[in-house]
Amino acid sequence: MKIAQLKLVNFRGYKDVKVSFSDDFNVVIGRNDIGKSTILEAMEIFFNNDIVKIDINDRNVYSEEKIMSIQLSLIPEKTTFTIDTIPTNISDEYLFDENGWLTIKKTWDCSKEKLTAASLKTTLIANYPVNFPTPLVNLKITELRKLLTDEYSAVLNVDAVKKNTSSQIRQAIYNATENLVFKETEIDIDKEDGKKIWTALQGDMPLFFLFQSDRENRDSDREVQSPLKTITKTAIAELEDELEKVKEKIIAKAIEIGNDTLDKLKEMSPEIANELRPEMSNKAWDSLFSFSFICDDGIPVNKRGSGVRRLILLNYFRAEAERNTSGNRNVIYAIEEPETSQHPEWQVKLFQALMDLPQNETTQVIVTTHSPSLASLAPVEKIIFISKNNGQINVQTKDAVDLQDVVSTLGVLPDIPAEVNNRSLKVVLCLEGPTDVEFFDNVCNVFGVDINQDPRIMSLSLGGGTLKHWVNKNYLRKLNLPEIHIYDRDVSKYAETVAEVNSRANCWAVQTQMWELENYIHPKLYSNAYPIQGTFVDLTSNWLTEWPDRNIPNEFSAFLKAEKLAGNTNIFNEGANSIKGVFSNKLSKDMDENLFKELNAFNEVSLWFEKIKERL
């Protein structure tokens, strides 16, 4: 499951607000003290109530209602759960909301001076039939049997209904009820079969990890975060099925031994033995293990400075971005201000790693930031913008985001080099990212153009679909210069931008014929940068047929990881992003006319540079 929507009512600064999320990467932007951290902490309270605990003072002080609630809508990945020892389809129980989401609401009664366990009420928001005064999942099995016998004996064969489990009786009643009418309903899941359903659902809930911005640098401060606990929980989650089988065997064996003990006790004291029954309790797996890094001087990492801890966190996320997880449960990372305590270069690497993390389909990422440079890297459709108008908090997401407001709030500036002040500037070469700029800088001389030395040409990284792209693009229009836009084919939505650019006078745009610029590096060159032992491409075969459509960084990354796993200890930087950097910075320098011709790419790339020459 992943988070689709968060709704907060009377929680801190939010009186009643909904926040929609993308199922992969999200960046929350807004001024200081606007409520960005509140969003992350509300989800921490919902999932764990550990790093941040709910408190009576979390209630909105301006609300007259003595309640507060945190409601999460999750995208279900399966619908069948084992309840009453048999598989039960949640959809057949009508427990999804009208969007098809699983929506859980936690409400706290704030009428007393402090919160207790009894203050919390957990409900499920469902698009449920109003035909039943009390939702069937809230009825005891004896009540369901009575309802079945008293009201449905005329429409179905009551004797044929299996009455040993509540879910089977409910299905018989649902199927026998005509003209079901649906309405949003709050269903109590704190008691009866509702509680059984909630218990079953909890086993499929995502793991949620909150990394807060460091405050006080003390071990005892719960806000000092490190990835160590996360590493333990992630490892356990990926082995959960195996561990559960072990646990079941341990419980079964312990109960068997316990029953043997009771049998012997009956021989000596039947009255005592009859009053006893075996019962097994167990702790969470992650409470049995503790992971840490120990320095050569014996100092644990959690006792090091915040910068070191954050640097380890950076590389944990970089490792996760390149690792194919196979765990059964999704993982949600919520990171507050990832730029904290980090060198600017590392800030960018961490942010890029976080954007890459959702390539693992089991991962969802939510970050907050104050950094204009990091925010400018974010895809526009992934921005969650929080602002305040006339004292009211406004949350904008996806298509509703006012990009001009975002730019003004953060102070995002165009990434325009000094060449704009050069009166001899004749053409702007617009590319997706920094690696594309490096590629063109390195291959341009093959085609009779010197981008590096010619003051008439300016290369610009737009940032693809990021905020930087929007800012730069709008700024470029003011320059009123000829533009050449070259985008990879792997992003279909760029076709609209290409058409828009081509509609302007003296501008030209195109998407690559091959998947992306990495396809324009001949595989003969790979060994110049990588000590590979196997064969990535059989150059004696008809390899060019499929080459234009291959995702080279991802495929070569998998190839390098396989070599490393097979014992090639010389393999490093095997992640897809690292490969892009090596290809553009190093291997593109070795490309020549013959290699482009062997790729059947010389004429295409030559056309790109001819379009530049025409505007010179």
Coordinates of C-alpha atoms in Angstrom, one line a residue:
M1 CA 0.0 0.0 0.0
K2 CA 1.0 3.6 -0.6
I3 CA -0.4 6.9 0.6
A4 CA -2.9 8.5 -1.7
Q5 CA -4.3 11.2 0.6
L6 CA -3.9 12.6 4.1
K7 CA -6.7 14.5 5.8
L8 CA -6.2 16.5 9.0
V9 CA -9.0 17.9 11.1
N10 CA -8.2 20.2 14.1
F11 CA -4.6 19.0 14.1
R12 CA -2.1 21.7 15.0
G13 CA -2.4 24.5 12.4
Y14 CA -4.7 22.6 10.2
K15 CA -8.4 22.9 10.8
D16 CA -9.6 20.8 7.9
V17 CA -7.3 20.1 5.0
K18 CA -6.6 17.3 2.5
V19 CA -3.2 16.6 1.0
S20 CA -2.9 14.4 -2.2
F21 CA 0.3 12.5 -2.9
S22 CA 2.0 10.9 -5.9
D23 CA 2.7 7.2 -5.4
D24 CA 6.4 7.7 -5.9
F25 CA 8.1 11.0 -5.1
N26 CA 6.7 14.1 -3.3
V27 CA 8.4 17.4 -2.2
V28 CA 6.6 19.6 0.3
I29 CA 7.4 23.3 -0.2
G30 CA 6.4 26.4 1.8
R31 CA 7.7 29.1 4.1
N32 CA 9.0 28.5 7.6
D33 CA 6.4 27.5 10.2
I34 CA 3.7 27.0 7.6
G35 CA 3.1 23.3 8.5
K36 CA 5.4 21.2 6.3
S37 CA 6.8 19.2 9.2
T38 CA 3.3 18.8 10.6
I39 CA 2.3 16.7 7.6
L40 CA 5.2 14.3 8.1
E41 CA 4.7 14.1 11.8
A42 CA 1.0 13.4 11.5
M43 CA 1.8 10.4 9.4
E44 CA 4.4 9.3 11.9
I45 CA 1.8 9.5 14.7
F46 CA -0.7 7.5 12.5
F47 CA 1.7 4.7 11.6
N48 CA 4.0 4.5 14.7
N49 CA 3.4 7.1 17.4
D50 CA 7.0 6.6 18.3
I51 CA 9.4 9.3 17.2
V52 CA 6.6 11.8 17.5
K53 CA 3.8 11.0 20.0
I54 CA 0.3 12.4 19.9
D55 CA -0.4 15.0 22.6
I56 CA -3.4 16.9 23.8
N57 CA -1.6 20.1 22.7
D58 CA -1.7 18.9 19.1
R59 CA -5.4 19.9 18.9
N60 CA -6.0 23.1 16.9
V61 CA -6.3 25.9 19.5
Y62 CA -8.9 27.8 17.4
S63 CA -11.2 24.9 17.1
E64 CA -14.3 24.7 19.3
E65 CA -14.6 20.9 18.7
K66 CA -12.9 18.7 21.3
I67 CA -11.6 16.2 18.8
M68 CA -8.8 15.9 16.3
S69 CA -8.2 13.4 13.6
I70 CA -5.6 12.0 11.2
Q71 CA -7.1 10.2 8.2
L72 CA -5.1 8.3 5.6
S73 CA -6.2 6.9 2.3
L74 CA -4.0 4.1 1.0
I75 CA -3.9 2.5 -2.4
P76 CA -4.5 -1.2 -1.9
E77 CA -2.3 -3.7 -3.8
K78 CA -4.4 -6.7 -2.8
T79 CA -8.0 -7.1 -1.7
T80 CA -8.0 -10.5 0.1
F81 CA -6.9 -10.9 3.7
T82 CA -7.1 -13.9 6.1
I83 CA -9.8 -13.2 8.6
D84 CA -11.6 -15.9 10.6
T85 CA -8.9 -18.3 9.3
I86 CA -10.3 -18.0 5.8
P87 CA -9.5 -15.5 2.9
T88 CA -11.9 -12.6 3.0
N89 CA -12.2 -10.1 0.1
I90 CA -12.4 -6.6 1.5
S91 CA -14.1 -5.4 -1.7
D92 CA -16.8 -8.0 -1.2
E93 CA -17.2 -6.5 2.3
Y94 CA -17.7 -3.0 0.8
L95 CA -14.9 -1.6 3.0
F96 CA -13.2 0.6 0.3
D97 CA -14.1 4.2 -0.1
E98 CA -15.7 5.6 -3.2
N99 CA -12.2 6.1 -4.8
G100 CA -11.3 2.4 -4.2
W101 CA -8.9 3.4 -1.5
L102 CA -8.5 1.9 2.0
T103 CA -9.2 4.9 4.2
I104 CA -8.5 4.7 7.9
K105 CA -9.3 7.5 10.4
K106 CA -7.9 7.9 13.8
T107 CA -9.8 10.3 16.1
W108 CA -8.8 11.5 19.5
D109 CA -11.3 12.7 22.2
C110 CA -9.7 15.9 23.6
S111 CA -12.4 16.6 26.2
K112 CA -10.1 15.7 29.1
E113 CA -6.8 17.2 30.3
K114 CA -4.6 14.6 28.6
L115 CA -4.9 11.8 26.1
T116 CA -5.1 8.1 27.1
A117 CA -5.4 4.9 25.2
A118 CA -9.2 5.2 25.6
S119 CA -9.1 8.6 23.8
L120 CA -8.3 7.0 20.5
K121 CA -11.1 5.7 18.2
T122 CA -10.1 4.0 14.9
T123 CA -12.7 3.8 12.1
L124 CA -12.7 2.8 8.5
I125 CA -14.3 5.2 6.0
A126 CA -16.1 3.0 3.5
N127 CA -18.6 3.4 0.7
Y128 CA -20.9 1.0 2.6
P129 CA -24.6 -0.1 2.0
V130 CA -27.0 2.0 4.1
N131 CA -29.4 -1.0 4.0
F132 CA -28.0 -2.2 7.4
P133 CA -28.6 0.1 10.4
T134 CA -25.4 -1.4 11.9
P135 CA -22.5 -2.3 9.6
L136 CA -22.4 -6.1 9.5
V137 CA -18.7 -6.2 10.4
N138 CA -19.7 -4.7 13.8
L139 CA -22.1 -7.5 14.7
K140 CA -21.1 -10.5 16.8
I141 CA -21.4 -13.9 15.2
T142 CA -24.5 -14.7 17.3
E143 CA -26.1 -11.5 16.1
L144 CA -25.3 -12.4 12.5
R145 CA -26.8 -15.8 12.9
K146 CA -30.0 -14.3 14.4
L147 CA -30.2 -11.7 11.6
L148 CA -29.8 -14.5 9.0
T149 CA -32.5 -16.6 10.6
D150 CA -35.0 -13.9 11.4
E151 CA -34.9 -11.8 8.2
Y152 CA -33.4 -13.9 5.4
S153 CA -35.1 -17.3 5.7
A154 CA -37.6 -16.3 3.1
V155 CA -35.1 -15.4 0.4
L156 CA -32.3 -18.0 0.9
N157 CA -31.7 -21.5 2.3
V158 CA -30.5 -20.6 5.7
D159 CA -29.5 -24.2 6.5
A160 CA -27.2 -24.2 3.5
V161 CA -25.2 -21.2 4.7
K162 CA -22.0 -22.0 6.5
K163 CA -22.4 -20.5 9.9
N164 CA -19.0 -21.2 11.5
T165 CA -17.4 -17.9 10.5
S166 CA -18.8 -14.4 10.5
S167 CA -17.5 -13.5 7.0
Q168 CA -19.4 -16.4 5.4
I169 CA -22.6 -15.3 7.1
R170 CA -22.0 -11.6 6.0
Q171 CA -21.5 -12.7 2.4
A172 CA -24.8 -14.6 2.4
I173 CA -26.6 -11.6 3.7
Y174 CA -25.0 -9.2 1.3
N175 CA -25.8 -11.5 -1.7
A176 CA -29.4 -11.9 -0.5
T177 CA -30.1 -8.1 -0.1
E178 CA -31.7 -6.4 -3.1
N179 CA -31.1 -2.8 -4.2
L180 CA -28.0 -2.0 -2.1
V181 CA -27.7 1.8 -1.6
F182 CA -24.2 3.1 -0.8
K183 CA -23.0 6.0 1.3
E184 CA -19.8 7.1 2.9
T185 CA -19.9 5.5 6.3
E186 CA -17.6 5.4 9.4
I187 CA -17.2 1.8 10.5
D188 CA -15.8 1.1 14.0
I189 CA -12.8 -1.3 13.7
D190 CA -11.9 -1.2 17.4
K191 CA -14.3 -4.1 18.3
E192 CA -15.8 -7.4 17.1
D193 CA -15.0 -8.5 13.5
G194 CA -14.1 -4.9 12.7
K195 CA -11.1 -5.3 14.9
K196 CA -10.2 -8.6 13.3
I197 CA -10.2 -6.9 9.9
W198 CA -8.1 -4.1 11.2
T199 CA -5.6 -6.6 12.6
A200 CA -5.4 -8.4 9.3
L201 CA -4.9 -5.1 7.4
Q202 CA -2.1 -3.9 9.7
G203 CA 0.1 -6.8 8.5
D204 CA 0.0 -5.2 5.0
M205 CA 0.4 -1.6 6.0
P206 CA 3.5 0.1 4.7
L207 CA 6.6 0.6 6.9
F208 CA 6.9 4.3 7.6
F209 CA 10.2 5.9 8.5
L210 CA 10.5 9.6 9.5
F211 CA 13.9 11.3 9.4
Q212 CA 13.7 14.7 11.1
S213 CA 16.0 17.7 10.7
D214 CA 18.6 17.4 13.5
R215 CA 17.9 19.8 16.4
E216 CA 19.9 19.2 19.6
N217 CA 23.0 17.0 19.1
R218 CA 22.4 14.6 22.0
D219 CA 21.9 10.8 22.1
S220 CA 18.9 11.2 24.3
D221 CA 17.2 13.5 21.9
R222 CA 14.6 11.5 20.0
E223 CA 14.9 13.9 17.1
V224 CA 18.5 12.9 16.4
Q225 CA 17.8 10.5 13.5
S226 CA 20.0 7.9 11.8
P227 CA 19.2 5.1 9.3
L228 CA 20.3 2.4 11.7
K229 CA 16.9 1.4 12.9
T230 CA 15.6 1.6 9.4
I231 CA 18.2 -0.8 8.1
T232 CA 17.1 -3.4 10.7
K233 CA 13.4 -3.0 9.9
T234 CA 14.0 -3.1 6.2
A235 CA 16.0 -6.3 6.4
I236 CA 13.4 -7.9 8.6
A237 CA 10.5 -6.8 6.3
E238 CA 12.2 -8.5 3.4
L239 CA 12.5 -11.8 5.3
E240 CA 9.1 -11.5 7.0
D241 CA 7.6 -14.6 5.4
E242 CA 10.4 -16.8 6.4
L243 CA 10.5 -15.3 9.9
E244 CA 6.7 -15.8 10.3
K245 CA 7.1 -19.5 9.4
V246 CA 9.8 -19.8 12.0
K247 CA 7.6 -18.1 14.5
E248 CA 4.7 -20.4 13.8
K249 CA 6.9 -23.4 14.3
I250 CA 8.2 -22.1 17.6
I251 CA 4.6 -21.3 18.8
A252 CA 3.4 -24.7 17.7
K253 CA 6.3 -26.5 19.4
A254 CA 5.9 -24.5 22.6
I255 CA 2.2 -25.2 22.8
E256 CA 2.8 -28.9 22.1
I257 CA 5.3 -29.0 25.0
G258 CA 2.8 -27.0 27.1
N259 CA 0.0 -29.5 26.4
D260 CA 2.3 -32.4 27.2
T261 CA 3.0 -30.7 30.5
L262 CA -0.7 -30.3 31.2
D263 CA -1.3 -33.9 30.4
K264 CA 1.2 -34.9 33.1
L265 CA -0.3 -32.4 35.5
K266 CA -3.7 -33.9 35.1
E267 CA -2.3 -37.2 36.4
M268 CA -1.4 -35.5 39.7
S269 CA -4.0 -32.6 39.9
P270 CA -6.8 -32.6 37.4
E271 CA -8.6 -29.7 39.1
I272 CA -5.6 -27.4 38.5
A273 CA -4.8 -28.7 35.0
N274 CA -8.4 -28.1 33.8
E275 CA -8.1 -24.4 34.7
L276 CA -5.0 -23.9 32.6
R277 CA -4.4 -23.6 28.8
P278 CA -1.2 -22.9 26.9
E279 CA -0.7 -19.4 25.5
M280 CA 2.3 -18.0 23.7
S281 CA 3.4 -14.3 23.5
N282 CA 6.2 -12.9 21.4
K283 CA 8.0 -9.6 20.7
A284 CA 8.4 -7.8 17.4
W285 CA 11.3 -9.1 15.4
D286 CA 13.0 -5.7 15.2
S287 CA 13.2 -5.6 19.0
L288 CA 15.4 -8.7 18.9
F289 CA 18.1 -7.1 16.7
S290 CA 20.1 -3.9 16.8
F291 CA 22.3 -2.7 13.8
S292 CA 25.0 -0.2 14.1
F293 CA 28.3 1.0 12.5
I294 CA 31.3 1.0 14.8
C295 CA 34.3 3.2 14.0
D296 CA 37.9 2.0 14.4
D297 CA 38.1 4.0 17.7
G298 CA 35.0 2.1 19.0
I299 CA 32.6 5.0 18.9
P300 CA 29.1 4.1 17.6
V301 CA 27.8 6.2 14.7
N302 CA 25.0 7.5 16.8
K303 CA 27.5 9.3 19.0
R304 CA 29.1 11.1 16.0
G305 CA 28.2 14.6 14.7
S306 CA 25.0 15.2 12.9
G307 CA 26.9 15.8 9.6
V308 CA 28.4 12.3 9.8
R309 CA 25.1 10.7 10.6
R310 CA 23.4 12.5 7.7
L311 CA 26.3 11.5 5.4
I312 CA 25.6 7.8 6.3
L313 CA 22.0 8.5 5.7
L314 CA 22.8 9.9 2.3
N315 CA 24.6 6.8 1.3
Y316 CA 21.9 4.5 2.8
F317 CA 19.4 6.1 0.4
R318 CA 21.9 5.9 -2.5
A319 CA 22.3 2.2 -1.8
E320 CA 18.5 1.7 -1.6
A321 CA 18.1 3.6 -4.9
E322 CA 20.3 1.0 -6.6
R323 CA 19.0 -2.1 -4.7
N324 CA 16.1 -4.2 -6.0
T325 CA 14.1 -4.8 -2.9
S326 CA 11.8 -7.9 -2.8
G327 CA 10.0 -7.4 0.5
N328 CA 6.3 -7.9 0.7
R329 CA 5.6 -4.5 2.3
N330 CA 6.0 -1.1 0.9
V331 CA 8.3 1.4 2.5
I332 CA 7.6 5.1 2.9
Y333 CA 10.5 7.4 3.7
A334 CA 9.6 10.9 5.1
I335 CA 12.6 13.1 5.2
E336 CA 12.6 16.6 6.7
E337 CA 15.0 19.1 5.1
P338 CA 17.5 16.6 3.6
E339 CA 19.9 19.5 3.0
T340 CA 20.6 19.9 6.8
S341 CA 24.2 19.6 7.9
Q342 CA 25.4 18.7 4.4
H343 CA 27.9 20.1 1.9
P344 CA 26.0 21.5 -1.2
E345 CA 27.4 18.8 -3.4
W346 CA 26.1 16.1 -1.1
Q347 CA 22.8 17.8 -0.8
V348 CA 22.2 17.4 -4.5
K349 CA 23.4 13.8 -4.5
L350 CA 21.0 13.0 -1.6
F351 CA 18.1 14.7 -3.3
Q352 CA 18.7 12.9 -6.6
A353 CA 19.0 9.6 -4.7
L354 CA 15.7 10.3 -3.1
M355 CA 14.1 11.0 -6.4
D356 CA 15.5 7.7 -7.7
L357 CA 14.3 5.6 -4.8
P358 CA 10.8 5.1 -6.1
Q359 CA 12.3 3.2 -9.1
N360 CA 11.9 0.4 -6.6
E361 CA 8.1 0.0 -7.0
T362 CA 7.7 -0.7 -3.3
T363 CA 9.0 2.7 -2.2
Q364 CA 7.3 6.1 -1.7
V365 CA 9.2 9.2 -0.7
I366 CA 8.0 12.5 0.9
V367 CA 10.5 15.3 1.6
T368 CA 10.3 18.9 2.8
T369 CA 12.8 21.5 1.8
H370 CA 13.6 25.2 2.1
S371 CA 16.4 25.0 -0.5
P372 CA 15.6 26.7 -3.8
S373 CA 18.3 24.7 -5.6
L374 CA 16.9 21.4 -4.4
A375 CA 13.3 22.3 -5.0
S376 CA 14.2 23.3 -8.5
L377 CA 15.2 19.7 -9.2
A378 CA 11.8 18.4 -8.3
P379 CA 9.4 17.3 -11.0
V380 CA 6.6 19.9 -11.2
E381 CA 3.8 17.4 -10.8
K382 CA 5.4 16.1 -7.6
I383 CA 5.3 19.4 -5.7
I384 CA 3.0 20.0 -2.7
F385 CA 2.9 23.7 -2.1
I386 CA 1.6 25.1 1.2
S387 CA 0.7 28.7 1.6
K388 CA -1.4 30.9 3.9
N389 CA -4.0 33.4 2.7
N390 CA -6.0 35.5 5.1
G391 CA -5.0 33.2 7.9
Q392 CA -6.2 30.1 6.1
I393 CA -3.7 27.4 5.1
N394 CA -4.0 26.4 1.4
V395 CA -2.5 23.2 0.1
Q396 CA -1.8 23.0 -3.7
T397 CA -0.9 19.7 -5.4
K398 CA -0.4 18.4 -8.9
D399 CA -2.2 20.4 -11.6
A400 CA -3.5 22.9 -9.1
V401 CA 0.0 24.2 -8.1
D402 CA 0.6 27.8 -9.0
L403 CA 4.2 27.7 -10.1
Q404 CA 4.7 31.4 -10.0
D405 CA 3.8 31.4 -6.3
V406 CA 6.2 28.5 -5.7
V407 CA 9.0 30.4 -7.5
S408 CA 8.3 33.6 -5.5
T409 CA 8.1 31.9 -2.2
L410 CA 11.4 30.0 -2.6
G411 CA 13.2 32.6 -4.6
V412 CA 14.1 30.1 -7.4
L413 CA 16.3 31.8 -10.0
P414 CA 16.9 30.8 -13.6
D415 CA 20.0 28.7 -14.1
I416 CA 21.3 30.9 -16.8
P417 CA 25.1 31.2 -17.4
A418 CA 27.0 34.5 -17.8
E419 CA 26.8 34.1 -21.6
V420 CA 23.5 35.9 -21.6
N421 CA 25.3 39.2 -21.3
N422 CA 27.4 38.4 -24.3
R423 CA 26.1 40.4 -27.2
S424 CA 27.5 37.8 -29.7
L425 CA 25.2 35.1 -28.4
K426 CA 23.3 33.6 -31.3
V427 CA 21.7 30.4 -30.3
V428 CA 20.7 28.5 -27.1
L429 CA 21.1 24.7 -27.0
C430 CA 18.5 23.4 -24.6
L431 CA 19.0 20.0 -23.1
E432 CA 17.4 17.9 -20.4
G433 CA 20.1 17.6 -17.8
P434 CA 23.8 18.2 -16.9
T435 CA 24.9 14.8 -18.4
D436 CA 23.4 15.7 -21.7
V437 CA 25.3 19.0 -21.7
E438 CA 28.6 17.0 -21.0
F439 CA 27.8 14.7 -23.9
F440 CA 27.3 17.6 -26.4
D441 CA 30.4 19.4 -25.1
N442 CA 32.5 16.2 -25.7
V443 CA 31.2 15.1 -29.2
C444 CA 30.6 18.5 -30.8
N445 CA 34.1 18.6 -32.5
V446 CA 33.3 15.4 -34.4
F447 CA 30.6 17.5 -36.2
G448 CA 32.6 20.7 -36.8
V449 CA 31.2 22.8 -34.0
D450 CA 33.1 23.9 -30.9
I451 CA 30.4 24.5 -28.2
N452 CA 33.1 25.0 -25.6
Q453 CA 34.9 27.8 -27.3
D454 CA 32.3 29.5 -29.6
P455 CA 30.9 32.5 -27.7
R456 CA 27.8 32.4 -30.0
I457 CA 26.5 29.2 -28.5
M458 CA 25.1 28.7 -25.0
S459 CA 24.3 25.1 -23.7
L460 CA 21.6 25.0 -21.0
S461 CA 20.3 22.2 -18.8
L462 CA 16.6 22.8 -18.5
G463 CA 16.0 20.0 -16.0
G464 CA 13.4 18.1 -17.9
G465 CA 10.0 18.3 -16.2
T466 CA 11.4 20.0 -13.1
L467 CA 10.7 23.4 -11.6
K468 CA 14.1 24.5 -12.9
H469 CA 12.8 23.6 -16.4
W470 CA 9.8 25.8 -15.9
V471 CA 11.8 28.8 -14.6
N472 CA 14.5 28.5 -17.3
K473 CA 12.0 28.1 -20.0
N474 CA 10.0 31.2 -19.0
Y475 CA 13.2 33.2 -18.7
L476 CA 14.5 32.1 -22.1
R477 CA 11.4 33.5 -23.8
K478 CA 12.5 37.0 -22.5
L479 CA 15.9 36.5 -24.3
N480 CA 14.2 36.2 -27.7
L481 CA 17.0 34.1 -29.1
P482 CA 16.9 31.1 -31.4
E483 CA 16.6 27.9 -29.5
I484 CA 17.6 24.3 -30.3
H485 CA 15.9 21.7 -28.0
I486 CA 17.0 18.1 -28.0
Y487 CA 15.2 15.7 -25.7
D488 CA 15.4 12.0 -25.1
R489 CA 12.7 9.8 -26.5
D490 CA 12.1 8.0 -23.2
V491 CA 9.7 10.7 -22.0
S492 CA 6.6 10.8 -24.2
K493 CA 5.3 14.0 -22.7
Y494 CA 8.2 15.9 -24.3
A495 CA 6.4 15.6 -27.6
E496 CA 4.2 18.5 -26.6
T497 CA 7.2 20.7 -25.8
V498 CA 8.8 19.8 -29.1
A499 CA 5.7 20.8 -31.0
E500 CA 5.4 24.1 -29.0
V501 CA 9.1 25.0 -29.7
N502 CA 8.7 24.2 -33.4
S503 CA 5.8 26.6 -33.7
R504 CA 8.1 29.5 -32.7
A505 CA 10.1 31.4 -35.3
N506 CA 13.7 30.4 -35.8
C507 CA 13.5 27.7 -33.1
W508 CA 13.8 23.9 -33.6
A509 CA 13.2 20.9 -31.4
V510 CA 13.4 17.2 -31.7
Q511 CA 13.3 14.0 -29.7
T512 CA 16.1 11.4 -30.1
Q513 CA 15.4 8.5 -32.4
M514 CA 17.1 6.2 -29.9
W515 CA 15.8 5.8 -26.3
E516 CA 18.2 8.3 -24.7
L517 CA 21.7 9.8 -25.2
E518 CA 23.4 6.8 -23.5
N519 CA 22.4 4.8 -26.6
Y520 CA 24.7 7.0 -28.7
I521 CA 27.8 5.7 -26.8
H522 CA 29.2 2.7 -28.7
P523 CA 29.4 -0.5 -26.5
K524 CA 33.0 -1.0 -27.8
L525 CA 34.0 1.8 -25.4
Y526 CA 32.5 0.3 -22.2
S527 CA 35.7 -1.5 -21.3
N528 CA 37.5 1.9 -21.3
A529 CA 35.8 2.7 -18.0
Y530 CA 34.6 -0.6 -16.7
P531 CA 36.8 -3.7 -16.1
I532 CA 34.1 -6.1 -17.3
Q533 CA 34.8 -9.8 -17.8
G534 CA 31.7 -10.9 -19.5
T535 CA 29.9 -9.8 -22.7
F536 CA 27.2 -7.1 -22.4
V537 CA 26.6 -7.0 -26.2
D538 CA 27.5 -9.6 -28.7
L539 CA 28.9 -7.4 -31.5
T540 CA 29.0 -10.4 -33.9
S541 CA 25.2 -10.7 -33.7
N542 CA 22.4 -8.5 -35.1
W543 CA 22.6 -6.3 -32.0
L544 CA 21.7 -3.0 -33.7
T545 CA 18.1 -4.1 -34.4
E546 CA 17.1 -3.7 -30.7
W547 CA 19.7 -1.3 -29.6
P548 CA 17.7 2.0 -30.2
D549 CA 14.9 0.8 -27.9
R550 CA 17.1 -0.5 -25.0
N551 CA 17.3 1.2 -21.6
I552 CA 21.1 1.1 -21.5
P553 CA 21.8 2.6 -18.0
N554 CA 19.4 0.2 -16.3
E555 CA 20.4 -2.9 -18.4
F556 CA 24.1 -2.2 -18.0
S557 CA 23.6 -1.6 -14.3
A558 CA 22.0 -5.0 -13.9
F559 CA 24.9 -6.5 -15.9
L560 CA 27.5 -4.9 -13.7
K561 CA 25.7 -6.0 -10.5
A562 CA 25.6 -9.6 -11.8
E563 CA 29.4 -9.4 -12.5
K564 CA 30.0 -8.1 -9.1
L565 CA 27.9 -10.8 -7.5
A566 CA 29.9 -13.4 -9.6
G567 CA 33.1 -12.2 -8.0
N568 CA 34.4 -9.3 -10.1
T569 CA 35.7 -7.2 -7.3
N570 CA 36.8 -4.4 -9.6
I571 CA 33.2 -3.3 -10.3
F572 CA 32.2 0.0 -8.7
N573 CA 29.6 2.8 -9.5
E574 CA 27.2 0.2 -10.9
G575 CA 24.1 2.3 -10.4
A576 CA 22.2 3.7 -13.4
N577 CA 22.8 7.3 -12.5
S578 CA 26.5 6.6 -12.0
I579 CA 26.6 5.0 -15.4
K580 CA 25.0 8.1 -17.0
G581 CA 27.8 10.2 -15.4
V582 CA 30.6 8.0 -16.7
F583 CA 29.1 7.7 -20.2
S584 CA 28.7 11.5 -20.5
N585 CA 31.9 12.7 -18.8
K586 CA 34.3 10.0 -20.0
L587 CA 33.2 7.7 -22.8
S588 CA 31.6 10.4 -24.9
K589 CA 35.1 11.8 -25.4
D590 CA 36.1 8.7 -27.2
M591 CA 33.3 8.8 -29.8
D592 CA 34.4 9.5 -33.4
E593 CA 32.7 9.6 -36.8
N594 CA 33.2 5.8 -37.4
L595 CA 31.7 4.8 -34.1
F596 CA 28.6 7.0 -34.7
K597 CA 28.3 5.5 -38.2
E598 CA 28.5 1.9 -36.7
L599 CA 25.6 2.9 -34.5
N600 CA 23.7 4.2 -37.5
A601 CA 23.5 7.5 -35.7
F602 CA 25.9 9.7 -37.6
N603 CA 23.3 11.3 -39.9
E604 CA 20.9 12.0 -37.0
V605 CA 23.5 13.6 -34.7
S606 CA 24.9 15.5 -37.6
L607 CA 21.5 17.1 -38.2
W608 CA 21.4 18.4 -34.6
F609 CA 24.6 20.3 -35.2
E610 CA 23.6 21.5 -38.6
K611 CA 20.5 23.1 -37.0
I612 CA 22.9 24.9 -34.6
K613 CA 25.2 26.0 -37.5
E614 CA 22.2 27.4 -39.5
R615 CA 21.5 29.8 -36.6
L616 CA 25.1 31.0 -36.4

